[in-house]
Structure formats: structure tokens, C-alpha cells
Amino acid sequence: MRILVVEDEEGLAESLRRGLSADGHIVDVAHDGHRGLDLALAGGPYDVVLLDLMLPGPGGHAICTRMRAHGVTTPVLMLTAKDGEHDEAEGLDAGADDYLTKPFSFVVLAARIRALVRRAGAVDRGVLRTGDLVLDPRGRRCRRGERDIELTAREVGVLACLMEQPGRAVAKQDILDEVWDTPHGIDPNIVEVYVSSLRKKIDAPFGRRSILTVHGTGYRMASDGG
């Protein structure tokens, strides 16, 4: 794989470069937000971007937002020392696909990278339709009516789980097992973060309520798309 690492801690960046290169990947490194953004937009195509949150120049959130605005759908894994749920939610809202808090194990990082790339390239569901909401999991395209909606790879996975069973309650753990490649040990409540992000994208701007909470179970997609 070709991987972009945007990390201002030079020691960590070099460690990541060596480790990923040893695994056979091609690695480009940027130590500031300006260079990272330039590479992310013009230096690809990359299979995955490892993006630090706090950077000189544009930060990780700004870079990710710019990538998505320019139509760059490369999976983004945020690396950060901040571990609050609001920070994670902000990163996901900016378009990140996953979030890893420092310090982290290289083994876990490598597994997360593999999982992101598998999800981005191996989704084989057909086009899903619920009312005027349309999702193409393979192409990572979503729209409501005539308006396109930008979603991350994991948001696509969560939404697909719900749209495949409209009108039926889907448990958080079932979503976790379906969308996360290594679900064991992960708090099922993380699904709430992604559902919240989806609601902001597919419901709130349109005055809809398509993803309904089923208390004590999980979530249900309204059969008419809200």
C-alpha cells in the first residue's frame, strides 16, 4: 500500500515510516499541515492517510475537511493525544474514518490500516434505497433526493447495516460485528458516535428523522426513509 503519514513529532513519524516500510508499504511523510494537505490533495493516490490532529499550519480536522471537499475519499485514520468523545466526534464529522489515541501499539495500528483498506475496497452490497435516501456502498456514494451526501467508509458501513433491514431494529453489537473488523473489546456505544454523525448528514439538513433509536436494543431505519 501507499501510505501518507502527517505527523509533526519527527521521532514518531520516523518510527511509523520505518515500521510501515518494513511491512512492505510505500510511505510518504509530512511534518506540518501545509505539506500534508498538499500531498493529500496532489501526491496520491494513497491507500490510507495517517493524520495527526494537532499540527503546525492546518490541523488534522481542517486537512480532512479539505480532502473531502475536494472529493478525496482516501480512508483517514486520525492519530491524536486527545481522547475525549467530543474530540472523536469532531474528527468523524470532519470526514475521518477511524480514530486512534496516542500512545498506541504498532500492531493495533497496522490492523486498523488493513481494516480501513478492506472496507474501502471490498464492499460488495448493491445499491440500497429507503424512500428518497439512496446508498451505493461499493462506490461510497450517498444522496437524498438530488443532493449528494459525503460519508466516511465506516459511516457507509453503519448506514448500510440499517438500510438493509428497514423497519427492523438492529442491535449495536450486530452493527459493531458487521462494520468493525476487530469488534472484540470495543465498547458497542461507539456506534452512537457514528449514528450521531449520520443523523447530522442524512437527516438534520433535510428535516428528517430516518434513524430511530430503539431503547435497550439499538437503531431502526424508518421504512419510508424518514
Coordinates of C-alpha atoms in Angstrom, one line a residue:
M1 CA 0.0 0.0 0.0
R2 CA 1.0 3.6 -0.4
I3 CA 0.5 5.5 2.9
L4 CA 0.8 9.1 3.8
V5 CA 1.8 10.0 7.4
V6 CA 1.2 13.5 8.5
E7 CA 2.8 13.9 12.0
D8 CA 4.8 16.7 13.4
E9 CA 6.6 14.6 16.1
E10 CA 9.6 13.7 14.0
G11 CA 10.6 10.7 16.2
L12 CA 7.1 9.2 15.9
A13 CA 6.9 9.9 12.2
E14 CA 10.2 8.2 11.6
S15 CA 9.2 5.2 13.7
L16 CA 6.0 4.9 11.7
R17 CA 7.8 5.2 8.4
R18 CA 10.3 2.5 9.4
G19 CA 7.7 0.2 10.7
L20 CA 5.3 0.6 7.7
S21 CA 8.2 0.3 5.3
A22 CA 9.3 -2.9 6.9
D23 CA 5.8 -4.3 6.3
G24 CA 6.3 -3.5 2.6
H25 CA 4.4 -0.3 2.3
I26 CA 5.5 2.9 0.4
V27 CA 5.4 5.7 2.9
D28 CA 5.5 9.5 2.4
V29 CA 5.9 11.7 5.5
A30 CA 4.9 15.3 6.1
H31 CA 5.7 17.2 9.4
D32 CA 3.3 20.1 9.0
G33 CA -0.3 20.7 7.9
H34 CA 0.6 22.7 4.7
R35 CA 2.8 19.9 3.3
G36 CA 0.4 17.2 4.5
L37 CA -2.5 18.9 2.7
D38 CA -0.6 19.4 -0.5
L39 CA 0.4 15.7 -0.5
A40 CA -3.1 14.5 0.4
L41 CA -4.6 16.5 -2.5
A42 CA -1.9 16.1 -5.1
G43 CA 0.6 13.5 -4.0
G44 CA -1.6 10.4 -4.2
P45 CA -3.3 8.2 -4.9
Y46 CA -2.8 6.9 -1.3
D47 CA -4.5 3.9 0.1
V48 CA -4.7 5.4 3.5
V49 CA -3.7 8.7 5.3
L50 CA -2.5 8.7 8.9
L51 CA -3.3 12.2 10.1
D52 CA -2.2 13.8 13.4
L53 CA -4.8 16.1 14.9
M54 CA -2.5 18.9 16.2
L55 CA -0.1 20.2 13.5
P56 CA 1.7 23.3 12.6
G57 CA -0.4 25.1 10.0
P58 CA -3.7 23.5 9.1
G59 CA -4.7 20.9 11.8
G60 CA -6.0 17.4 11.1
H61 CA -9.6 18.4 11.2
A62 CA -9.0 21.1 8.6
I63 CA -7.0 18.8 6.3
C64 CA -9.6 16.1 6.4
T65 CA -12.4 18.6 5.7
R66 CA -10.5 19.9 2.7
M67 CA -9.8 16.4 1.4
R68 CA -13.5 15.5 1.5
A69 CA -14.4 18.9 -0.1
H70 CA -12.1 18.1 -3.0
G71 CA -13.6 14.7 -3.5
V72 CA -10.7 12.7 -2.0
T73 CA -12.2 9.6 -0.5
T74 CA -9.0 8.0 0.8
P75 CA -9.6 6.4 4.2
V76 CA -8.2 8.7 7.0
L77 CA -7.0 7.4 10.4
M78 CA -6.7 10.2 12.9
L79 CA -3.8 9.9 15.4
T80 CA -4.1 12.1 18.4
A81 CA -3.2 12.5 22.1
K82 CA -6.8 13.8 22.7
D83 CA -9.1 11.0 23.9
G84 CA -12.4 12.8 24.7
E85 CA -15.5 11.6 23.0
H86 CA -16.2 15.2 21.7
D87 CA -12.8 15.2 20.0
E88 CA -13.5 11.9 18.4
A89 CA -16.9 13.0 17.2
E90 CA -15.4 16.2 15.7
G91 CA -12.8 14.1 13.8
L92 CA -15.5 11.9 12.4
D93 CA -17.6 14.9 11.5
A94 CA -14.6 16.2 9.6
G95 CA -14.6 13.1 7.5
A96 CA -12.2 10.8 9.3
D97 CA -12.9 7.0 9.1
D98 CA -11.2 5.9 12.3
Y99 CA -9.5 7.4 15.4
L100 CA -6.5 6.1 17.4
T101 CA -5.4 7.7 20.6
K102 CA -1.7 8.0 21.4
P103 CA 0.2 6.1 22.7
F104 CA -0.8 3.1 20.6
S105 CA 0.6 -0.3 19.7
F106 CA 2.0 -0.6 16.2
V107 CA 0.3 -4.0 15.9
V108 CA -3.1 -2.3 16.5
L109 CA -2.2 0.5 14.1
A110 CA -1.3 -2.0 11.4
A111 CA -4.6 -3.9 12.0
R112 CA -6.6 -0.7 11.8
I113 CA -4.9 0.2 8.5
R114 CA -5.7 -3.2 7.0
A115 CA -9.3 -2.9 8.2
L116 CA -9.8 0.5 6.6
V117 CA -8.4 -0.6 3.3
R118 CA -10.5 -3.8 3.3
R119 CA -13.7 -1.8 4.0
A120 CA -12.8 0.8 1.3
G121 CA -12.2 -1.8 -1.4
A122 CA -14.2 -4.9 -0.6
V123 CA -17.7 -3.7 0.0
D124 CA -20.0 -5.7 -2.4
R125 CA -23.5 -4.7 -1.4
G126 CA -25.8 -3.4 -4.1
V127 CA -27.4 0.0 -4.2
L128 CA -29.8 0.4 -1.2
R129 CA -32.9 2.6 -1.3
T130 CA -35.2 3.7 1.5
G131 CA -37.6 6.4 0.4
D132 CA -35.6 9.2 -1.3
L133 CA -32.4 8.1 0.5
V134 CA -30.0 6.2 -1.8
L135 CA -26.8 4.5 -0.8
D136 CA -24.2 2.9 -3.0
P137 CA -21.8 1.1 -0.6
R138 CA -19.4 -0.1 -3.3
G139 CA -18.9 3.4 -4.6
R140 CA -19.2 5.1 -1.2
R141 CA -21.9 7.4 -2.7
C142 CA -25.0 8.6 -0.8
R143 CA -27.7 11.0 -1.8
R144 CA -31.1 12.2 -0.6
G145 CA -33.3 13.3 -3.4
E146 CA -30.9 15.1 -5.8
R147 CA -28.4 16.2 -3.1
D148 CA -25.2 14.2 -2.7
I149 CA -24.0 13.4 0.9
E150 CA -20.4 12.8 1.7
L151 CA -19.9 9.9 4.1
T152 CA -16.8 8.2 5.5
A153 CA -16.2 4.5 4.9
R154 CA -17.4 3.5 8.4
E155 CA -20.5 5.7 8.2
V156 CA -21.3 3.9 4.9
G157 CA -21.0 0.6 6.7
V158 CA -23.2 1.6 9.6
L159 CA -25.8 3.1 7.3
A160 CA -25.8 0.0 5.0
C161 CA -26.5 -2.2 8.0
L162 CA -29.6 -0.2 8.8
M163 CA -30.8 0.3 5.2
E164 CA -30.6 -3.5 4.5
Q165 CA -33.2 -4.0 7.2
P166 CA -35.6 -1.0 7.0
G167 CA -38.2 -1.1 9.7
R168 CA -36.4 -3.6 11.8
A169 CA -34.4 -2.9 15.0
V170 CA -30.6 -3.6 14.6
A171 CA -28.6 -4.1 17.8
K172 CA -25.5 -2.0 18.4
Q173 CA -23.4 -5.2 18.8
D174 CA -24.7 -6.5 15.4
I175 CA -23.6 -3.3 13.8
L176 CA -20.2 -3.5 15.5
D177 CA -19.7 -7.1 14.4
E178 CA -20.6 -6.2 10.8
V179 CA -18.7 -3.0 10.3
W180 CA -15.7 -3.3 12.6
D181 CA -13.2 -5.9 11.6
T182 CA -11.9 -6.4 15.2
P183 CA -15.0 -5.8 17.3
H184 CA -13.9 -7.6 20.4
G185 CA -13.0 -5.3 23.2
I186 CA -14.7 -2.3 21.6
D187 CA -17.4 -0.6 23.5
P188 CA -20.7 -1.0 21.5
N189 CA -21.6 2.6 22.4
I190 CA -19.0 3.7 19.8
V191 CA -21.8 3.0 17.4
E192 CA -23.7 6.0 18.9
V193 CA -20.9 8.3 17.7
Y194 CA -21.4 7.2 14.1
V195 CA -25.2 7.3 14.3
S196 CA -25.0 10.8 15.6
S197 CA -22.7 11.8 12.7
L198 CA -25.0 10.1 10.2
R199 CA -28.1 11.9 11.6
K200 CA -26.3 15.3 11.1
K201 CA -25.6 14.4 7.5
I202 CA -28.6 12.5 6.2
D203 CA -31.4 13.8 8.4
A204 CA -30.8 17.2 10.0
P205 CA -30.2 19.2 6.8
F206 CA -33.4 17.8 5.3
G207 CA -35.7 18.0 8.4
R208 CA -35.9 14.2 8.5
R209 CA -35.8 11.5 11.2
S210 CA -34.8 8.3 9.4
I211 CA -32.6 6.7 12.0
L212 CA -34.7 6.0 15.1
T213 CA -33.4 4.9 18.5
V214 CA -34.8 1.6 19.8
H215 CA -34.2 1.9 23.5
G216 CA -32.5 -1.1 25.0
T217 CA -31.6 -2.5 21.6
G218 CA -30.0 -0.2 19.0
Y219 CA -31.4 1.6 16.0
R220 CA -34.0 1.2 13.3
M221 CA -34.2 2.8 9.8
A222 CA -37.6 4.2 9.1
S223 CA -39.1 2.1 6.2
D224 CA -40.0 5.2 4.3
G225 CA -36.6 6.9 4.7
G226 CA -37.9 9.4 7.3

